Short mmCIF file of C-alpha atoms in Angstrom, two decimals:
data_model
loop_
_atom_site.label_atom_id
_atom_site.label_comp_id
_atom_site.label_asym_id
_atom_site.label_seq_id
_atom_site.Cartn_x
_atom_site.Cartn_y
_atom_site.Cartn_z
CA UNK A 8 -72.55 -14.32 -37.94
CA UNK A 9 -69.07 -12.89 -37.47
CA UNK A 10 -68.25 -9.27 -38.12
CA UNK A 11 -65.83 -8.52 -40.94
CA UNK A 12 -62.21 -8.75 -39.89
CA UNK A 13 -61.21 -5.68 -41.87
CA UNK A 14 -62.35 -2.09 -41.23
CA UNK A 15 -64.17 -0.27 -44.02
CA UNK A 16 -62.07 2.46 -45.57
CA UNK A 17 -64.48 5.27 -44.68
CA UNK A 18 -61.70 7.86 -45.07
CA UNK A 19 -59.41 6.63 -47.84
CA UNK A 20 -55.65 6.75 -47.31
CA UNK A 21 -54.33 9.57 -49.47
CA UNK A 22 -50.72 9.27 -50.59
CA UNK A 23 -50.14 11.73 -53.42
CA UNK A 24 -47.17 11.02 -55.66
CA UNK A 25 -45.19 13.87 -57.12
CA UNK A 26 -46.13 14.87 -60.67
CA UNK A 27 -42.93 16.33 -62.13
CA UNK A 28 -43.10 19.52 -64.20
CA UNK A 29 -41.30 17.60 -66.94
CA UNK A 30 -44.26 15.27 -67.28
CA UNK A 31 -46.72 18.17 -67.42
CA UNK A 32 -44.64 19.78 -70.16
CA UNK A 33 -44.47 16.48 -72.09
CA UNK A 34 -48.21 15.95 -71.89
CA UNK A 35 -48.88 19.54 -72.98
CA UNK A 36 -46.56 19.08 -75.93
CA UNK A 37 -48.12 15.79 -77.01
CA UNK A 38 -51.80 16.53 -76.41
CA UNK A 39 -52.22 20.29 -76.74
CA UNK A 40 -55.93 21.12 -76.34
CA UNK A 41 -56.60 17.54 -75.20
CA UNK A 42 -54.72 18.30 -71.99
CA UNK A 43 -56.11 20.35 -69.11
CA UNK A 44 -55.14 21.46 -65.65
CA UNK A 45 -58.16 23.74 -65.20
CA UNK A 46 -59.53 23.46 -61.68
CA UNK A 47 -63.10 22.83 -62.84
CA UNK A 48 -61.98 20.07 -65.21
CA UNK A 49 -59.82 18.42 -62.56
CA UNK A 50 -62.62 18.56 -59.98
CA UNK A 51 -65.09 17.02 -62.42
CA UNK A 52 -62.67 14.11 -62.89
CA UNK A 53 -61.97 13.82 -59.19
CA UNK A 54 -65.39 12.79 -57.96
CA UNK A 55 -67.99 10.08 -58.68
CA UNK A 56 -71.33 9.07 -57.13
CA UNK A 57 -69.65 7.65 -53.98
CA UNK A 58 -69.87 9.26 -50.54
CA UNK A 59 -66.15 10.15 -50.51
CA UNK A 60 -65.75 13.92 -50.51
CA UNK A 61 -62.25 14.62 -49.20
CA UNK A 62 -59.98 13.24 -51.95
CA UNK A 63 -58.08 15.92 -53.90
CA UNK A 64 -58.62 15.94 -57.68
CA UNK A 65 -56.04 14.59 -60.15
CA UNK A 66 -53.16 16.85 -61.13
CA UNK A 67 -54.23 16.90 -64.75
CA UNK A 68 -56.64 15.46 -67.29
CA UNK A 69 -55.89 13.97 -70.73
CA UNK A 70 -58.75 13.52 -73.20
CA UNK A 71 -57.94 10.56 -75.41
CA UNK A 72 -59.33 10.33 -78.95
CA UNK A 73 -57.65 7.06 -79.94
CA UNK A 74 -55.78 3.99 -78.74
CA UNK A 75 -52.59 5.71 -79.78
CA UNK A 76 -53.45 8.63 -77.45
CA UNK A 77 -53.97 6.21 -74.56
CA UNK A 78 -50.70 4.49 -75.31
CA UNK A 79 -48.72 7.73 -75.37
CA UNK A 80 -50.32 9.03 -72.16
CA UNK A 81 -49.61 5.80 -70.34
CA UNK A 82 -46.00 5.66 -71.60
CA UNK A 83 -45.32 9.20 -70.44
CA UNK A 84 -46.84 8.55 -67.02
CA UNK A 85 -44.88 5.33 -66.69
CA UNK A 86 -41.69 7.18 -67.50
CA UNK A 87 -42.27 9.38 -64.45
CA UNK A 88 -44.01 6.71 -62.31
CA UNK A 89 -47.19 8.78 -62.11
CA UNK A 90 -50.61 7.17 -61.64
CA UNK A 91 -53.10 6.87 -64.53
CA UNK A 92 -56.81 6.75 -63.65
CA UNK A 93 -59.19 5.75 -66.48
CA UNK A 94 -62.39 7.85 -66.62
CA UNK A 95 -65.62 7.21 -68.53
CA UNK A 96 -68.73 9.08 -67.41
CA UNK A 97 -68.06 9.20 -63.64
CA UNK A 98 -71.02 7.06 -62.56
CA UNK A 99 -69.15 4.63 -60.31
CA UNK A 100 -70.41 4.26 -56.73
CA UNK A 101 -67.42 2.96 -54.76
CA UNK A 102 -64.71 5.59 -55.34
CA UNK A 103 -63.14 3.80 -58.36
CA UNK A 104 -61.90 6.92 -60.10
CA UNK A 105 -60.72 9.03 -57.16
CA UNK A 106 -57.10 10.16 -57.24
CA UNK A 107 -56.03 8.82 -53.86
CA UNK A 108 -52.40 8.80 -55.06
CA UNK A 109 -52.68 11.79 -57.30
CA UNK A 110 -51.77 11.46 -60.94
CA UNK A 111 -53.46 11.96 -64.31
CA UNK A 112 -57.09 11.24 -65.16
CA UNK A 113 -57.30 9.62 -68.62
CA UNK A 114 -60.75 10.49 -70.02
CA UNK A 115 -61.81 8.07 -72.82
CA UNK A 116 -65.31 9.46 -73.21
CA UNK A 117 -64.40 10.90 -76.66
CA UNK A 118 -63.58 7.40 -77.88
CA UNK A 119 -67.24 6.84 -78.53
CA UNK A 120 -67.54 5.09 -81.88
CA UNK A 121 -69.38 1.84 -82.65
CA UNK A 122 -66.63 0.28 -84.75
CA UNK A 123 -68.47 -2.68 -86.26
CA UNK A 124 -71.82 -4.50 -86.03
CA UNK A 125 -71.79 -8.15 -87.03
CA UNK A 126 -75.49 -8.85 -87.02
CA UNK A 127 -75.13 -12.39 -88.39
CA UNK A 128 -72.85 -13.36 -85.52
CA UNK A 129 -74.70 -11.31 -82.89
CA UNK A 130 -71.58 -9.29 -81.95
CA UNK A 131 -70.58 -5.65 -81.88
CA UNK A 132 -67.25 -3.93 -81.36
CA UNK A 133 -67.14 -0.54 -79.61
CA UNK A 134 -64.78 1.97 -78.21
CA UNK A 135 -64.84 2.39 -74.43
CA UNK A 136 -66.65 5.74 -74.38
CA UNK A 137 -69.78 4.41 -76.08
CA UNK A 138 -72.62 4.35 -73.54
CA UNK A 139 -75.17 1.55 -73.32
CA UNK A 140 -78.02 3.91 -74.49
CA UNK A 141 -75.93 5.13 -77.44
CA UNK A 142 -75.16 1.57 -78.51
CA UNK A 143 -78.82 0.50 -78.37
CA UNK A 144 -79.89 3.55 -80.32
CA UNK A 145 -77.32 2.81 -83.06
CA UNK A 146 -78.18 -0.88 -83.48
CA UNK A 147 -81.94 -0.65 -83.05
CA UNK A 148 -82.51 -0.67 -86.82
CA UNK A 149 -80.85 -4.09 -87.01
CA UNK A 150 -83.43 -5.64 -84.73
CA UNK A 151 -80.77 -6.27 -82.08
CA UNK A 152 -80.02 -4.90 -78.63
CA UNK A 153 -77.41 -5.01 -75.84
CA UNK A 154 -79.20 -6.10 -72.65
CA UNK A 155 -76.87 -5.16 -69.81
CA UNK A 156 -78.55 -2.31 -68.01
CA UNK A 157 -77.02 -1.07 -64.76
CA UNK A 158 -79.44 1.85 -64.55
CA UNK A 159 -77.02 4.74 -65.16
CA UNK A 160 -76.13 5.50 -68.76
CA UNK A 161 -72.66 4.15 -68.07
CA UNK A 162 -69.86 3.84 -70.59
CA UNK A 163 -69.26 0.32 -71.90
CA UNK A 164 -65.56 0.50 -71.04
CA UNK A 165 -66.44 1.30 -67.43
CA UNK A 166 -69.06 -1.45 -67.44
CA UNK A 167 -66.37 -3.92 -68.53
CA UNK A 168 -63.94 -2.62 -65.94
CA UNK A 169 -66.43 -3.01 -63.06
CA UNK A 170 -68.05 -6.25 -64.34
CA UNK A 171 -71.41 -4.50 -64.30
CA UNK A 172 -74.78 -6.14 -64.59
CA UNK A 173 -78.22 -4.69 -63.82
CA UNK A 174 -81.90 -5.30 -64.32
CA UNK A 175 -81.64 -7.81 -67.16
CA UNK A 176 -78.96 -10.00 -65.60
CA UNK A 177 -81.41 -12.67 -64.45
CA UNK A 178 -81.99 -13.65 -68.10
CA UNK A 179 -79.02 -12.29 -70.07
CA UNK A 180 -76.16 -12.48 -67.54
CA UNK A 181 -73.60 -9.85 -66.60
CA UNK A 182 -70.70 -8.23 -68.43
CA UNK A 183 -68.69 -11.29 -67.58
CA UNK A 184 -70.82 -13.46 -69.85
CA UNK A 185 -71.20 -10.83 -72.58
CA UNK A 186 -67.67 -9.63 -73.25
CA UNK A 187 -66.01 -11.74 -75.96
CA UNK A 188 -62.81 -9.77 -76.52
CA UNK A 189 -60.96 -6.64 -75.51
CA UNK A 190 -58.20 -4.33 -76.65
CA UNK A 191 -56.29 -3.15 -73.60
CA UNK A 192 -53.39 -0.76 -73.17
CA UNK A 193 -51.08 -2.19 -70.53
CA UNK A 194 -49.03 -0.35 -67.91
CA UNK A 195 -46.10 -0.48 -70.35
CA UNK A 196 -48.16 1.33 -73.01
CA UNK A 197 -48.54 -1.74 -75.23
CA UNK A 198 -51.89 -2.38 -76.92
CA UNK A 199 -52.86 -6.07 -76.59
CA UNK A 200 -55.90 -7.95 -77.78
CA UNK A 201 -57.65 -10.64 -75.77
CA UNK A 202 -60.21 -13.05 -77.16
CA UNK A 203 -61.91 -13.19 -80.54
CA UNK A 204 -65.42 -12.90 -81.94
CA UNK A 205 -65.88 -16.67 -81.59
CA UNK A 206 -68.29 -17.68 -78.87
CA UNK A 207 -65.79 -19.96 -77.17
CA UNK A 208 -62.08 -20.73 -77.05
CA UNK A 209 -59.73 -23.12 -75.30
CA UNK A 210 -56.59 -21.25 -76.35
CA UNK A 211 -54.37 -20.04 -73.55
CA UNK A 212 -55.24 -18.10 -70.42
CA UNK A 213 -58.54 -16.26 -70.36
CA UNK A 214 -57.11 -12.77 -70.40
CA UNK A 215 -60.49 -11.22 -71.26
CA UNK A 216 -61.95 -12.34 -67.93
CA UNK A 217 -58.83 -11.12 -66.18
CA UNK A 218 -59.42 -7.55 -67.37
CA UNK A 219 -63.23 -7.68 -67.00
CA UNK A 220 -63.75 -6.54 -63.42
CA UNK A 221 -60.17 -5.33 -62.88
CA UNK A 222 -61.41 -1.72 -62.24
CA UNK A 223 -58.65 -0.09 -64.24
CA UNK A 224 -55.89 -1.54 -62.03
CA UNK A 225 -54.32 -3.69 -64.75
CA UNK A 226 -54.77 -1.67 -67.94
CA UNK A 227 -56.97 0.72 -69.89
CA UNK A 228 -59.70 -0.82 -72.01
CA UNK A 229 -59.73 0.79 -75.49
CA UNK A 230 -62.08 -1.57 -77.39
CA UNK A 231 -64.66 -4.21 -76.44
CA UNK A 232 -66.37 -6.89 -78.51
CA UNK A 233 -69.75 -7.73 -76.98
CA UNK A 234 -72.62 -10.12 -77.45
CA UNK A 235 -75.88 -8.63 -78.71
CA UNK A 236 -79.30 -10.24 -78.91
CA UNK A 237 -82.41 -10.12 -81.10
CA UNK A 238 -85.05 -7.78 -79.86
CA UNK A 239 -87.79 -9.94 -78.36
CA UNK A 240 -90.88 -10.48 -80.50
CA UNK A 241 -93.15 -9.70 -77.54
CA UNK A 242 -92.51 -7.76 -74.33
CA UNK A 243 -94.81 -7.44 -71.35
CA UNK A 244 -94.23 -5.61 -68.10
CA UNK A 245 -96.18 -5.72 -64.88
CA UNK A 246 -96.17 -4.45 -61.32
CA UNK A 247 -97.51 -6.27 -58.33
CA UNK A 248 -97.76 -5.11 -54.70
CA UNK A 249 -97.39 -7.22 -51.58
CA UNK A 250 -98.20 -7.02 -47.91
CA UNK A 251 -94.59 -7.61 -46.90
CA UNK A 252 -91.10 -7.83 -48.32
CA UNK A 253 -91.04 -11.46 -47.32
CA UNK A 254 -94.06 -12.23 -49.58
CA UNK A 255 -92.43 -10.41 -52.52
CA UNK A 256 -89.11 -12.21 -52.07
CA UNK A 257 -90.70 -15.61 -51.71
CA UNK A 258 -92.57 -14.97 -54.91
CA UNK A 259 -89.28 -14.31 -56.68
CA UNK A 260 -87.65 -17.37 -55.21
CA UNK A 261 -90.47 -19.57 -56.48
CA UNK A 262 -90.39 -17.95 -59.93
CA UNK A 263 -86.66 -18.68 -60.28
CA UNK A 264 -86.81 -22.18 -58.84
CA UNK A 265 -89.60 -23.11 -61.24
CA UNK A 266 -87.41 -22.03 -64.15
CA UNK A 267 -89.65 -19.25 -65.47
CA UNK A 268 -87.36 -17.36 -67.97
CA UNK A 269 -88.33 -13.92 -66.61
CA UNK A 270 -86.24 -11.12 -68.13
CA UNK A 271 -86.39 -8.62 -65.27
CA UNK A 272 -87.66 -8.72 -61.73
CA UNK A 273 -86.98 -5.79 -59.47
CA UNK A 274 -87.93 -5.25 -55.82
CA UNK A 275 -88.73 -1.85 -54.35
CA UNK A 276 -89.72 -1.48 -50.71
CA UNK A 277 -92.44 0.92 -49.52
CA UNK A 278 -89.98 3.70 -48.68
CA UNK A 279 -88.54 3.55 -52.18
CA UNK A 280 -91.91 3.43 -53.92
CA UNK A 281 -92.92 6.59 -52.02
CA UNK A 282 -89.84 8.57 -53.06
CA UNK A 283 -90.06 7.26 -56.63
CA UNK A 284 -93.67 8.45 -56.81
CA UNK A 285 -92.61 11.88 -55.59
CA UNK A 286 -89.68 12.10 -57.96
CA UNK A 287 -91.31 10.68 -61.12
CA UNK A 288 -94.83 11.94 -60.49
CA UNK A 289 -96.32 8.43 -60.32
CA UNK A 290 -99.14 6.99 -58.21
CA UNK A 291 -97.82 3.50 -57.53
CA UNK A 292 -99.20 1.71 -54.48
CA UNK A 293 -96.76 2.52 -51.64
CA UNK A 294 -95.85 -0.89 -50.34
CA UNK A 295 -93.34 -3.62 -51.27
CA UNK A 296 -93.51 -4.03 -55.03
CA UNK A 297 -92.16 -6.24 -57.79
CA UNK A 298 -91.57 -4.68 -61.19
CA UNK A 299 -91.31 -7.44 -63.84
CA UNK A 300 -90.70 -7.81 -67.53
CA UNK A 301 -91.18 -10.81 -69.86
CA UNK A 302 -89.50 -11.38 -73.23
CA UNK A 303 -90.19 -13.96 -75.92
CA UNK A 304 -92.83 -15.02 -78.42
CA UNK A 305 -96.43 -13.89 -77.78
CA UNK A 306 -97.35 -17.39 -76.68
CA UNK A 307 -94.29 -17.71 -74.46
CA UNK A 308 -94.82 -14.33 -72.83
CA UNK A 309 -98.47 -15.19 -72.18
CA UNK A 310 -97.44 -18.45 -70.48
CA UNK A 311 -94.80 -16.70 -68.38
CA UNK A 312 -97.13 -13.96 -67.23
CA UNK A 313 -99.90 -16.35 -66.31
CA UNK A 314 -97.49 -18.52 -64.27
CA UNK A 315 -96.01 -15.53 -62.46
CA UNK A 316 -99.41 -14.04 -61.73
CA UNK A 317 -100.53 -17.32 -60.17
CA UNK A 318 -97.37 -17.52 -58.04
CA UNK A 319 -97.80 -13.96 -56.88
CA UNK A 320 -101.41 -14.64 -55.87
CA UNK A 321 -100.27 -17.56 -53.69
CA UNK A 322 -98.10 -15.08 -51.77
CA UNK A 323 -100.72 -12.38 -51.38
CA UNK A 324 -99.76 -10.35 -54.43
CA UNK A 325 -102.37 -7.74 -55.32
CA UNK A 326 -102.86 -4.90 -57.73
CA UNK A 327 -101.33 -6.76 -60.68
CA UNK A 328 -101.08 -4.04 -63.36
CA UNK A 329 -99.79 -4.25 -66.90
CA UNK A 330 -97.74 -1.75 -68.88
CA UNK A 331 -99.00 -2.56 -72.34
CA UNK A 332 -97.26 0.07 -74.47
CA UNK A 333 -93.56 0.83 -74.95
CA UNK A 334 -94.16 4.31 -73.50
CA UNK A 335 -95.71 2.93 -70.31
CA UNK A 336 -92.92 0.39 -69.94
CA UNK A 337 -90.29 3.04 -70.44
CA UNK A 338 -91.90 5.28 -67.88
CA UNK A 339 -91.94 2.56 -65.24
CA UNK A 340 -88.34 1.52 -65.89
CA UNK A 341 -87.19 5.14 -65.95
CA UNK A 342 -88.75 5.53 -62.53
CA UNK A 343 -86.90 2.45 -61.29
CA UNK A 344 -83.60 3.62 -62.77
CA UNK A 345 -84.09 7.02 -61.14
CA UNK A 346 -84.51 5.46 -57.68
CA UNK A 347 -80.99 6.54 -56.68
CA UNK A 348 -81.56 10.14 -57.68
CA UNK A 349 -85.05 10.08 -56.19
CA UNK A 350 -83.52 8.98 -52.91
CA UNK A 351 -80.86 11.69 -52.91
CA UNK A 352 -83.43 14.35 -53.72
CA UNK A 353 -85.75 13.13 -50.98
CA UNK A 354 -83.23 14.49 -48.40
CA UNK A 355 -81.79 17.72 -49.76
CA UNK A 356 -78.06 18.13 -49.14
CA UNK A 357 -77.54 14.48 -48.25
CA UNK A 358 -74.87 12.07 -49.48
CA UNK A 359 -75.69 8.48 -50.24
CA UNK A 360 -73.67 5.61 -48.85
CA UNK A 361 -74.53 2.72 -51.08
CA UNK A 362 -73.89 -0.96 -50.77
CA UNK A 363 -74.81 -3.92 -52.87
CA UNK A 364 -74.50 -7.59 -52.11
CA UNK A 365 -75.51 -10.79 -53.83
CA UNK A 366 -76.49 -14.07 -52.20
CA UNK A 367 -77.78 -17.49 -53.41
CA UNK A 368 -81.40 -17.03 -54.30
CA UNK A 369 -82.52 -19.44 -51.55
CA UNK A 370 -80.97 -17.12 -48.91
CA UNK A 371 -82.32 -13.86 -50.32
CA UNK A 372 -85.13 -13.50 -47.77
CA UNK A 373 -82.68 -14.09 -44.89
CA UNK A 374 -80.34 -11.41 -46.19
CA UNK A 375 -83.01 -8.84 -47.04
CA UNK A 376 -85.29 -8.96 -44.07
CA UNK A 377 -82.61 -8.52 -41.40
CA UNK A 378 -80.97 -5.71 -43.44
CA UNK A 379 -84.29 -3.86 -43.70
CA UNK A 380 -84.95 -4.26 -39.97
CA UNK A 381 -81.52 -2.86 -39.11
CA UNK A 382 -82.02 0.11 -41.42
CA UNK A 383 -85.46 0.83 -39.87
CA UNK A 384 -84.01 0.61 -36.37
CA UNK A 385 -81.22 3.05 -37.27
CA UNK A 386 -83.71 5.82 -38.20
CA UNK A 387 -81.46 6.82 -41.09
CA UNK A 388 -83.48 7.47 -44.27
CA UNK A 389 -82.72 4.83 -46.86
CA UNK A 390 -83.94 3.25 -50.06
CA UNK A 391 -83.93 -0.38 -51.14
CA UNK A 392 -83.87 -1.73 -54.70
CA UNK A 393 -82.94 -5.18 -55.84
CA UNK A 394 -82.23 -7.17 -58.97
CA UNK A 395 -83.69 -9.93 -56.87
CA UNK A 396 -83.99 -12.45 -59.65
CA UNK A 397 -80.30 -13.16 -59.23
CA UNK A 398 -80.11 -12.57 -55.47
CA UNK A 399 -78.67 -9.03 -55.76
CA UNK A 400 -79.96 -6.04 -53.80
CA UNK A 401 -78.85 -2.50 -53.02
CA UNK A 402 -79.22 -0.36 -49.90
CA UNK A 403 -78.73 3.37 -50.07
CA UNK A 404 -78.32 5.19 -46.72
CA UNK A 405 -79.06 8.95 -47.01
CA UNK A 406 -76.81 10.73 -44.55
CA UNK A 407 -76.07 14.30 -43.51
CA UNK A 408 -72.46 14.62 -44.76
CA UNK A 409 -71.63 16.88 -41.79
CA UNK A 410 -72.92 14.47 -39.17
CA UNK A 411 -70.04 12.08 -38.30
CA UNK A 412 -72.26 10.02 -36.02
CA UNK A 413 -74.80 9.41 -38.77
CA UNK A 414 -72.05 8.50 -41.25
CA UNK A 415 -70.61 6.04 -38.70
CA UNK A 416 -74.07 4.43 -38.23
CA UNK A 417 -74.50 4.07 -41.98
CA UNK A 418 -71.09 2.47 -42.35
CA UNK A 419 -71.97 0.08 -39.54
CA UNK A 420 -75.16 -0.86 -41.40
CA UNK A 421 -73.03 -1.44 -44.50
CA UNK A 422 -70.71 -3.75 -42.58
CA UNK A 423 -73.62 -5.73 -41.20
CA UNK A 424 -75.24 -6.16 -44.65
CA UNK A 425 -71.96 -7.36 -46.17
CA UNK A 426 -71.08 -9.64 -43.23
CA UNK A 427 -74.54 -11.26 -43.47
CA UNK A 428 -74.20 -11.82 -47.23
CA UNK A 429 -70.80 -13.45 -46.79
CA UNK A 430 -72.11 -15.68 -43.99
CA UNK A 431 -74.92 -16.82 -46.33
CA UNK A 432 -72.51 -17.83 -49.05
CA UNK A 433 -72.74 -14.56 -51.00
CA UNK A 434 -70.44 -11.79 -52.16
CA UNK A 435 -69.62 -8.30 -50.89
CA UNK A 436 -70.59 -6.79 -54.24
CA UNK A 437 -72.82 -8.14 -56.96
CA UNK A 438 -72.11 -5.34 -59.42
CA UNK A 439 -70.71 -2.10 -57.98
CA UNK A 440 -67.20 -3.48 -57.58
CA UNK A 441 -64.65 -3.01 -54.80
CA UNK A 442 -63.05 0.39 -55.51
CA UNK A 443 -62.07 2.05 -52.25
CA UNK A 444 -65.11 1.21 -50.16
CA UNK A 445 -64.95 -2.59 -50.06
CA UNK A 446 -61.29 -3.43 -49.97
CA UNK A 447 -61.50 -4.92 -46.47
CA UNK A 448 -64.55 -6.91 -47.42
CA UNK A 449 -62.75 -8.46 -50.41
CA UNK A 450 -60.21 -9.88 -47.94
CA UNK A 451 -63.02 -11.29 -45.84
CA UNK A 452 -64.65 -12.85 -48.91
CA UNK A 453 -61.69 -14.23 -50.85
CA UNK A 454 -59.15 -14.82 -48.06
CA UNK A 455 -55.57 -13.73 -47.70
CA UNK A 456 -54.21 -16.36 -50.12
CA UNK A 457 -56.50 -15.33 -52.96
CA UNK A 458 -55.87 -11.59 -52.39
CA UNK A 459 -52.11 -12.23 -52.36
CA UNK A 460 -52.52 -14.00 -55.70
CA UNK A 461 -54.34 -10.90 -57.02
CA UNK A 462 -51.45 -8.75 -55.80
CA UNK A 463 -49.00 -11.02 -57.59
CA UNK A 464 -50.91 -10.56 -60.85
CA UNK A 465 -51.03 -6.78 -60.26
CA UNK A 466 -47.25 -6.61 -59.68
CA UNK A 467 -46.52 -8.69 -62.77
CA UNK A 468 -48.69 -6.55 -65.09
CA UNK A 469 -48.10 -3.18 -63.35
CA UNK A 470 -44.69 -3.28 -61.64
CA UNK A 471 -44.64 0.52 -61.17
CA UNK A 472 -48.15 0.50 -59.67
CA UNK A 473 -49.39 3.27 -61.90
CA UNK A 474 -52.71 1.80 -63.03
CA UNK A 475 -55.42 3.25 -60.76
CA UNK A 476 -53.39 2.52 -57.62
CA UNK A 477 -54.96 2.23 -54.19
CA UNK A 478 -58.08 0.44 -55.44
CA UNK A 479 -59.37 -3.16 -54.95
CA UNK A 480 -56.64 -3.93 -52.39
CA UNK A 481 -54.01 -1.84 -50.62
#
């Protein structure tokens, strides 16, 4: 296995651009109370859940209430060649929203309306500030739901921008498969629409897929049309403990290879179960664990669960426990979703360096076991969670932010995890995105020719380089 050819951007290159007083005056005149230069507001919009702590906040923040607001803000910033950084709820993990070149943070969280629900067609159109929990609460009465669940209550615009996925991806796919159309404000301030509510199209370039995953570097998403699904008739959830991570992973591999349509299958290692127990006041068995969920008809769910239970038993699975009520299921999944915060709280004052990779399911054990061994050998506290049904897992290294040596060891672990995933035919990020943290790894994964093609697209759509500059690639 070769080491990555590019260094990780542990300390991002900061190149602030001037923000002319004339632009500040123009923004104040146009937006009034929707514009702020207050230090607290700027600092809030200048940090996310990444480990980067030294990037200055944006020069100002504009709160958009409409597509017209986004257009006017972008046009004014383009006039003065000042960066625009889209902001949703600030839950990104790889430094996506940090103002490495200064500029204006464009907060779209107030654009939070569900614009239309087309239940017969199983589609919904939303503004970018709608969160996934808000959407599901608003459409629950229709008997439908939106399945993409990255854990955090992220905004749907941000989920489109980072091509998010999450716990349900093994059955329902990622944002890539579930975004039908977008409205995007380009770097020139023009609002364009991509795609339709039809489930397929052969008309022209697939601009929707171009913007999904572009991390705000090509435009600002102002509307999204998404697929929604019928709520399953029956749902069952279960936990099962194993003697080793290898046994748990091999169980998952067999489940997937046999074609069992499992809806969710999450891996937690013993360290993570312990800190989740402490944080969520649970009494789960503290060893490698699979947390699973099954959707379908009562007969279909029964068949799935019996098959999975038999597979788990072949691999030493024990303590198979069922969560029979919605309240019990919600409690278990809330504990899983809080694993990140449980990890951070387990070491007061720490920062978390996170990484996620995704590999072909047949190589998951190879990727996971060596990564866990390296983390154990480093003696850095960590947690491990994985959407292992689609070969995706996350490592979170809990470091003392004032200990440069510890940070360096954690970044070395990150490099080794990513290099291993690439060598096994995987990707440097299954769902977090590139942001600042994985720019070098993108070059390792895609190659210079593909990254140059990405740069060509960026230059064509954003010739002034004002859309979230300094992210994805330098």
